[in-house]
mmCIF file of C-alpha atoms in Angstrom:
data_model
loop_
_atom_site.group_PDB
_atom_site.id
_atom_site.type_symbol
_atom_site.label_atom_id
_atom_site.label_comp_id
_atom_site.label_asym_id
_atom_site.label_seq_id
_atom_site.Cartn_x
_atom_site.Cartn_y
_atom_site.Cartn_z
ATOM 1 C CA UNK A 1 32.049 13.799 -1.493
ATOM 2 C CA UNK A 2 30.372 12.955 -4.610
ATOM 3 C CA UNK A 3 27.376 10.665 -3.609
ATOM 4 C CA UNK A 4 26.892 9.345 -7.273
ATOM 5 C CA UNK A 5 30.165 7.371 -6.646
ATOM 6 C CA UNK A 6 28.690 5.367 -3.892
ATOM 7 C CA UNK A 7 28.245 1.846 -5.067
ATOM 8 C CA UNK A 8 25.372 0.560 -2.912
ATOM 9 C CA UNK A 9 22.125 2.423 -3.489
ATOM 10 C CA UNK A 10 20.735 1.820 0.080
ATOM 11 C CA UNK A 11 23.864 3.521 1.532
ATOM 12 C CA UNK A 12 23.488 6.262 -0.977
ATOM 13 C CA UNK A 13 19.848 6.942 -0.024
ATOM 14 C CA UNK A 14 20.657 6.935 3.569
ATOM 15 C CA UNK A 15 23.611 9.263 3.310
ATOM 16 C CA UNK A 16 21.363 11.725 1.145
ATOM 17 C CA UNK A 17 18.586 11.643 3.762
ATOM 18 C CA UNK A 18 21.197 12.204 6.491
ATOM 19 C CA UNK A 19 22.246 15.316 4.652
ATOM 20 C CA UNK A 20 18.607 16.252 4.159
ATOM 21 C CA UNK A 21 17.815 15.859 7.857
ATOM 22 C CA UNK A 22 21.267 17.078 9.066
ATOM 23 C CA UNK A 23 22.157 13.887 10.823
ATOM 24 C CA UNK A 24 25.938 14.028 11.128
ATOM 25 C CA UNK A 25 26.481 10.571 12.098
ATOM 26 C CA UNK A 26 24.822 9.039 9.020
ATOM 27 C CA UNK A 27 26.535 11.550 6.633
ATOM 28 C CA UNK A 28 29.522 9.140 6.889
ATOM 29 C CA UNK A 29 29.422 6.312 4.383
ATOM 30 C CA UNK A 30 31.810 4.152 6.420
ATOM 31 C CA UNK A 31 29.520 4.405 9.467
ATOM 32 C CA UNK A 32 26.362 3.553 7.447
ATOM 33 C CA UNK A 33 28.184 0.534 5.807
ATOM 34 C CA UNK A 34 29.151 -0.790 9.384
ATOM 35 C CA UNK A 35 25.533 -0.457 10.442
ATOM 36 C CA UNK A 36 24.263 -2.313 7.418
ATOM 37 C CA UNK A 37 26.759 -4.974 7.548
ATOM 38 C CA UNK A 38 24.997 -8.345 8.070
ATOM 39 C CA UNK A 39 26.312 -10.334 11.013
ATOM 40 C CA UNK A 40 24.817 -13.166 13.055
ATOM 41 C CA UNK A 41 24.375 -12.140 16.602
ATOM 42 C CA UNK A 42 23.488 -14.564 19.284
ATOM 43 C CA UNK A 43 21.597 -13.217 22.016
ATOM 44 C CA UNK A 44 20.537 -15.038 25.272
ATOM 45 C CA UNK A 45 16.878 -14.695 26.488
ATOM 46 C CA UNK A 46 17.652 -11.723 28.860
ATOM 47 C CA UNK A 47 19.359 -9.917 26.064
ATOM 48 C CA UNK A 48 16.622 -10.448 23.686
ATOM 49 C CA UNK A 49 14.139 -9.131 26.437
ATOM 50 C CA UNK A 50 16.384 -5.946 26.802
ATOM 51 C CA UNK A 51 16.455 -5.448 23.060
ATOM 52 C CA UNK A 52 12.812 -5.729 22.771
ATOM 53 C CA UNK A 53 12.304 -3.095 25.425
ATOM 54 C CA UNK A 54 14.717 -0.748 23.788
ATOM 55 C CA UNK A 55 12.852 -1.004 20.423
ATOM 56 C CA UNK A 56 9.373 -0.627 22.064
ATOM 57 C CA UNK A 57 10.763 2.613 23.763
ATOM 58 C CA UNK A 58 12.118 3.876 20.493
ATOM 59 C CA UNK A 59 8.878 3.205 18.775
ATOM 60 C CA UNK A 60 7.022 5.139 21.486
ATOM 61 C CA UNK A 61 9.348 7.941 21.255
ATOM 62 C CA UNK A 62 8.919 7.911 17.419
ATOM 63 C CA UNK A 63 5.204 8.068 17.882
ATOM 64 C CA UNK A 64 5.300 10.837 20.350
ATOM 65 C CA UNK A 65 7.539 12.926 18.172
ATOM 66 C CA UNK A 66 5.101 12.439 15.249
ATOM 67 C CA UNK A 67 2.068 13.468 17.309
ATOM 68 C CA UNK A 68 3.940 16.702 18.546
ATOM 69 C CA UNK A 69 4.642 17.664 14.934
ATOM 70 C CA UNK A 70 1.003 17.638 14.146
#
């Protein structure tokens, strides 16, 4: 795939970084476009709380990975 043909610079940068970091999922331009597609999502209070917990755990995992690299 010629990445210069990608029209969206954000998609292009994500795909380039996916190649750099060997992330197979994000190497796919269509997957990236789907993930970036803006869509209004309505969540109830319980769903919002669960989503908040997921992001807190992801943030903690990211911090732990960064600490282990140092």
